[in-house]
Short mmCIF file of C-alpha atoms in Angstrom, two decimals:
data_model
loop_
_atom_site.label_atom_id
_atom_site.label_comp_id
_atom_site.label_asym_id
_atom_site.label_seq_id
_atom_site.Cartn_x
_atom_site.Cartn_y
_atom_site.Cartn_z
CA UNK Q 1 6.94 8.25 17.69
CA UNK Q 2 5.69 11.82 15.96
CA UNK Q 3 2.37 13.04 15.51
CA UNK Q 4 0.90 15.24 13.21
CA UNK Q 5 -2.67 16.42 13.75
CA UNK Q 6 -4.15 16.37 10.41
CA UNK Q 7 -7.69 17.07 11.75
CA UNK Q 8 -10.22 16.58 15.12
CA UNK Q 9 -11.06 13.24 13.51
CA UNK Q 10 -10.96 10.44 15.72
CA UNK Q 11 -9.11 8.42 13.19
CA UNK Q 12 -5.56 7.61 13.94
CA UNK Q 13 -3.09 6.34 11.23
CA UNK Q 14 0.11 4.74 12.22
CA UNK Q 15 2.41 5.03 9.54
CA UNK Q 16 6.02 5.31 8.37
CA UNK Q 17 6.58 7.76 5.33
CA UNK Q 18 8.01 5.28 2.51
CA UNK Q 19 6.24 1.93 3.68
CA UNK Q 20 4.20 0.97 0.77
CA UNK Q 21 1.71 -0.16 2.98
CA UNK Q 22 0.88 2.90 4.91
CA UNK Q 23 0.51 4.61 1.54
CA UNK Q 24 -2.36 2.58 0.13
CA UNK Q 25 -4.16 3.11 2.94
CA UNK Q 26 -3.47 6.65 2.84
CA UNK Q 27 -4.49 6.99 -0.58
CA UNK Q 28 -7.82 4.98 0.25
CA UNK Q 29 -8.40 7.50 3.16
CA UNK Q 30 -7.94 10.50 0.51
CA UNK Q 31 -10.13 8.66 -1.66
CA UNK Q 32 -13.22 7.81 0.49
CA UNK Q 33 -12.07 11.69 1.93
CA UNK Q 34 -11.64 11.21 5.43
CA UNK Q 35 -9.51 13.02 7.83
CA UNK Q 36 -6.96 11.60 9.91
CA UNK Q 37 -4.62 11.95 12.76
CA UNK Q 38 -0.68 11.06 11.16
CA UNK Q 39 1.16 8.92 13.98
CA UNK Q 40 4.58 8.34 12.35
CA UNK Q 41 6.57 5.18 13.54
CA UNK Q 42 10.29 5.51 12.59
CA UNK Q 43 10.73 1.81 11.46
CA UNK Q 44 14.23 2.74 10.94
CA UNK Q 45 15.06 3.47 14.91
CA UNK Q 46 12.97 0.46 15.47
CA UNK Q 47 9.89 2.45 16.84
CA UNK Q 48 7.98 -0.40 15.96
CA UNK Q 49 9.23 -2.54 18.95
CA UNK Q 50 8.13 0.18 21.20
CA UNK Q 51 6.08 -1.11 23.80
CA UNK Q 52 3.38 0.98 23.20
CA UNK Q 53 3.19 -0.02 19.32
CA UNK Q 54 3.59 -3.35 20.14
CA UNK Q 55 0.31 -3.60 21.99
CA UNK Q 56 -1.25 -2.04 18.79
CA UNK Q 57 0.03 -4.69 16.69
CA UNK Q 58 2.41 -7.64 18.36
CA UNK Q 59 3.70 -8.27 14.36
CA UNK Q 60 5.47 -5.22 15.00
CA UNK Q 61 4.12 -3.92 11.23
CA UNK Q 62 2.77 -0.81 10.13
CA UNK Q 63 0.02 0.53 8.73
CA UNK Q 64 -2.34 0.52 11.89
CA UNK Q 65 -5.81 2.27 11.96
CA UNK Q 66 -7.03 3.12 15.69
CA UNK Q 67 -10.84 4.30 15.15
CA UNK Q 68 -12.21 4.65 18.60
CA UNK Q 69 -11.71 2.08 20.39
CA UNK Q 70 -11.53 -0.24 17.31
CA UNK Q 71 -7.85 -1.30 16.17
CA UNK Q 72 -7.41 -2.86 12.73
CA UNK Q 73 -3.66 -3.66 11.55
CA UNK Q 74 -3.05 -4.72 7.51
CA UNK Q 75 -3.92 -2.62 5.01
CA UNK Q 76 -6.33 -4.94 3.30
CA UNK Q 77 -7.85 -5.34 6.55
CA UNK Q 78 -7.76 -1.72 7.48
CA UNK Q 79 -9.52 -0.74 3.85
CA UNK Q 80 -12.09 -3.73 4.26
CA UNK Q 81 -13.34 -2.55 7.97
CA UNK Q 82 -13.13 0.90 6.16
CA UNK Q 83 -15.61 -0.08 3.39
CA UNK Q 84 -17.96 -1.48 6.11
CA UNK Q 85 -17.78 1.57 8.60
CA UNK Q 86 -17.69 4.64 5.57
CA UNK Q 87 -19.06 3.90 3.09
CA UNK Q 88 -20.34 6.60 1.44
CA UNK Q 89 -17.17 6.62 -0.99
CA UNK Q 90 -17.00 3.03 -2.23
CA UNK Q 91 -13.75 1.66 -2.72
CA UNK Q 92 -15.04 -1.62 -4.07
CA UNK Q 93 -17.42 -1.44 -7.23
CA UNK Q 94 -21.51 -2.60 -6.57
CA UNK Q 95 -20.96 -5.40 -10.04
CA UNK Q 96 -20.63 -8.32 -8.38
CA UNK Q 97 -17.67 -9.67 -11.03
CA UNK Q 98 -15.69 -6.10 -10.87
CA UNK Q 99 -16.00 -6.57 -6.84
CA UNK Q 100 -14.34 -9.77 -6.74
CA UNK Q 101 -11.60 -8.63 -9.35
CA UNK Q 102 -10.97 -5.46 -7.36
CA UNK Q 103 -10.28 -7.72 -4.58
CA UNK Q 104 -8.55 -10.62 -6.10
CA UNK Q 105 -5.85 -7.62 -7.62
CA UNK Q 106 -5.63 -6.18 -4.05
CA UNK Q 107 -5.30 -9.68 -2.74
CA UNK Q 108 -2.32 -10.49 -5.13
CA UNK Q 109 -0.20 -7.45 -4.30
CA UNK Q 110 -1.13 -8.06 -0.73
CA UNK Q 111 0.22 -11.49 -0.51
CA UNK Q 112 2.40 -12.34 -3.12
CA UNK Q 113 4.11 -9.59 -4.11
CA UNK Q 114 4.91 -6.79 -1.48
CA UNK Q 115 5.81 -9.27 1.59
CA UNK Q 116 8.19 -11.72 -0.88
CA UNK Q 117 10.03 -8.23 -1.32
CA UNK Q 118 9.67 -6.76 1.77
CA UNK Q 119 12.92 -4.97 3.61
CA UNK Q 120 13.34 -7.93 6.47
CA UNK Q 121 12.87 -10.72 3.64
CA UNK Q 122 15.42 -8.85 1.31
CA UNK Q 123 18.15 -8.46 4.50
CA UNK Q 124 17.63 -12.25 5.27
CA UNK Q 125 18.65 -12.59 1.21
CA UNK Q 126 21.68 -10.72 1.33
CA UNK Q 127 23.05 -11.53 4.51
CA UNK Q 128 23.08 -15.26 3.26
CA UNK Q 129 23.53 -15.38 -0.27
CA UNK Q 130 24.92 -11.80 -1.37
CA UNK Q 131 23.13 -8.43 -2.21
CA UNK Q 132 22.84 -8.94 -5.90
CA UNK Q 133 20.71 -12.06 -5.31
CA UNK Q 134 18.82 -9.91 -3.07
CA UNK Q 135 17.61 -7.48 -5.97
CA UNK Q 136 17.22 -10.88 -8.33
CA UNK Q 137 15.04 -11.82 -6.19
CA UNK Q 138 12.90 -8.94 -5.69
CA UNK Q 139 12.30 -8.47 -9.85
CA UNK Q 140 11.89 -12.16 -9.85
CA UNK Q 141 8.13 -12.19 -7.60
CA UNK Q 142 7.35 -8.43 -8.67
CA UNK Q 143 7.15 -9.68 -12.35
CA UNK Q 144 5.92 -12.73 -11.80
CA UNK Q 145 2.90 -10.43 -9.94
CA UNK Q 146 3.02 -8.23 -12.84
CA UNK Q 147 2.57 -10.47 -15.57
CA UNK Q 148 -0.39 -11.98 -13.49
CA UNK Q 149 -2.36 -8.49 -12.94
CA UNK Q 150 -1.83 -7.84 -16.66
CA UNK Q 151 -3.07 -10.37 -17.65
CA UNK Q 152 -6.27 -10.40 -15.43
CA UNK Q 153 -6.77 -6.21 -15.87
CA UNK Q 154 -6.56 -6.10 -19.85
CA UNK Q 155 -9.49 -6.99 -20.76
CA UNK Q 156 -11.68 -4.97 -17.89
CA UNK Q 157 -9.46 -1.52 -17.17
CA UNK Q 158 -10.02 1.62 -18.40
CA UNK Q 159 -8.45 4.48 -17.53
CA UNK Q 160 -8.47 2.71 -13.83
CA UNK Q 161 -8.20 -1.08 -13.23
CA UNK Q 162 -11.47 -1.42 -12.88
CA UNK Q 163 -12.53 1.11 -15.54
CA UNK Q 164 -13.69 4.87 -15.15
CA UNK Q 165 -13.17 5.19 -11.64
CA UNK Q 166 -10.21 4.85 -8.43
CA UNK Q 167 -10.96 1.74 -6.61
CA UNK Q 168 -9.12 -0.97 -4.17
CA UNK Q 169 -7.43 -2.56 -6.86
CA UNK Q 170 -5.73 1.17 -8.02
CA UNK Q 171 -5.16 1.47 -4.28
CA UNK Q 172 -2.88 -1.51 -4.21
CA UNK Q 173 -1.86 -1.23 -7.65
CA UNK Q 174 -0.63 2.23 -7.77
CA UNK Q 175 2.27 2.30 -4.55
CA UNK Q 176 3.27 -0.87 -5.54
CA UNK Q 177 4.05 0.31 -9.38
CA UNK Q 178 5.91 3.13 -7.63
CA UNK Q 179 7.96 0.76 -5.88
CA UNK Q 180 8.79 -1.61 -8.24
CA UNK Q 181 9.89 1.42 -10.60
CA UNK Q 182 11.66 3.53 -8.56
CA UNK Q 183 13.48 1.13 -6.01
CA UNK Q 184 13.85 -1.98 -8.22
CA UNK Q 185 14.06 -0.93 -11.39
CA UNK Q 186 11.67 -2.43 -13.33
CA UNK Q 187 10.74 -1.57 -16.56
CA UNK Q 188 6.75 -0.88 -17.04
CA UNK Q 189 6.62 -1.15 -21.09
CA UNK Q 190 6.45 -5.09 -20.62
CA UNK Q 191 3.22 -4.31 -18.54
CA UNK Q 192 1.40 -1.51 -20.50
CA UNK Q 193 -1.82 -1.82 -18.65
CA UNK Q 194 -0.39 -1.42 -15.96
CA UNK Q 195 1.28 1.50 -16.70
CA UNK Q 196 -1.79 3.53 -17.97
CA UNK Q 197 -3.49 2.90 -14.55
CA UNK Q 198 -0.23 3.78 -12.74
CA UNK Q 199 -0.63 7.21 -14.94
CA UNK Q 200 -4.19 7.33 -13.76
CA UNK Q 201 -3.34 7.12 -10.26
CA UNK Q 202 -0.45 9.67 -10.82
CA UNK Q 203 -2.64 12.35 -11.66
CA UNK Q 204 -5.65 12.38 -8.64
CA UNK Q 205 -4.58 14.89 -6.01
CA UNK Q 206 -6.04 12.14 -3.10
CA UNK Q 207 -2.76 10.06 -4.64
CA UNK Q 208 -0.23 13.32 -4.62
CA UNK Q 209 -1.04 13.92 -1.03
CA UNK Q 210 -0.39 10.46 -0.13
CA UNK Q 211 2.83 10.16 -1.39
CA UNK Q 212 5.32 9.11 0.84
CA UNK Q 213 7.63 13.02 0.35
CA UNK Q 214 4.39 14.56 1.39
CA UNK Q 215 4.32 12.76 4.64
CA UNK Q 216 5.04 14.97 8.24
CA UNK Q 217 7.68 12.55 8.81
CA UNK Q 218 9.12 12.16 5.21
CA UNK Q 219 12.91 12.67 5.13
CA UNK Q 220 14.14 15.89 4.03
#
């Protein structure tokens, strides 16, 4: 595994460049502007079997925030312990109704988009049933998620899902867009809201750095 020392902090991010779940936590990190310490793990040389990794997190998954002597794997539960520990920069708005939204949106991309789609899930597809059912099947539960998110951000986003401002739900949203777009194809005019908060997202430097080209270990 490389390191890049991004700062003293004693935060430690475990992360592989173009996992979608490193970057949403990176992008929350950026957001709530703390510094971190990159720890790549090569997922593609199988780094994440290492011995050492594995006693970090025995699912063998990245992202993984060390803070101390506190270890939190999953990015929803990495940006949840983050909220609790630093929050000065709110990643979840104080209204009550926009707080559950923001979470229910980071909940859905969580759960029942990104792991249905997921590189070991798409393998098991195509090494049983052909590659071109593999990519069916990956546009099949990303829309499905789409059309669902659409449908719950249209009548509350603004420029953001949540309205004026970058919170979890953008977090979530905005890699996973990226994703969908550039590795599966899909087409965001059947999901125009969330397209302008994609575009948002785009434009904040705290989501440029995170992007996975940007990364130490980002393949040239």
């Amino acid at each position: 595994m490389e390191e890049s020392s991004c700062s003293d902090s004693k935060l430690q991010l475990y992360s592989y460049w173009i996992s979608s779940c490193s970057w949403r936590v990176r992008f929350a990190l950026n957001l709530k502007g703390l510094s971190y310490e990159y720890k790549s793990v090569n997922l593609t040389k199988g780094e994440q079997f290492n011995p050492e990794f594995e006693k970090l997190n025995p699912l063998h998954f990245v992202p993984v925030l060390v803070d101390g002597d506190i270890v939190v794997s999953d990015s929803l539960a990495i940006l949840l312990y983050l909220e609790e520990k630093y929050p000065q920069i709110p990643l979840l708005p104080s209204d009550p109704k926009l707080r559950a939204l923001s979470l229910q949106v980071a909940s859905i991309v969580n759960s029942s988009i990104q792991p249905l789609h997921m590189q070991s899930v798409l393998k098991y597809i195509a090494d049983r049933v052909g590659s071109q059912e593999q990519l069916l099947w990956a546009q099949f539960v990303i829309k499905k998620g789409f059309h669902a998110l659409e449908n719950l951000l249209r009548d509350y986003s603004g420029p953001y899902a949540m309205g004026e401002k970058a919170f979890m739900a953008d977090v979530f949203l905005a890699p996973q867009i990226a994703v969908a777009t550039e590795r599966f194809g899909i087409d965001m005019a059947e999901f125009p809201t969330l397209r302008k908060i994609y575009g948002s997202c785009k434009a904040l430097p705290e989501f440029k750095s995170s992007l996975p080209e940007r990364q130490p270990d980002a393949l040239q």
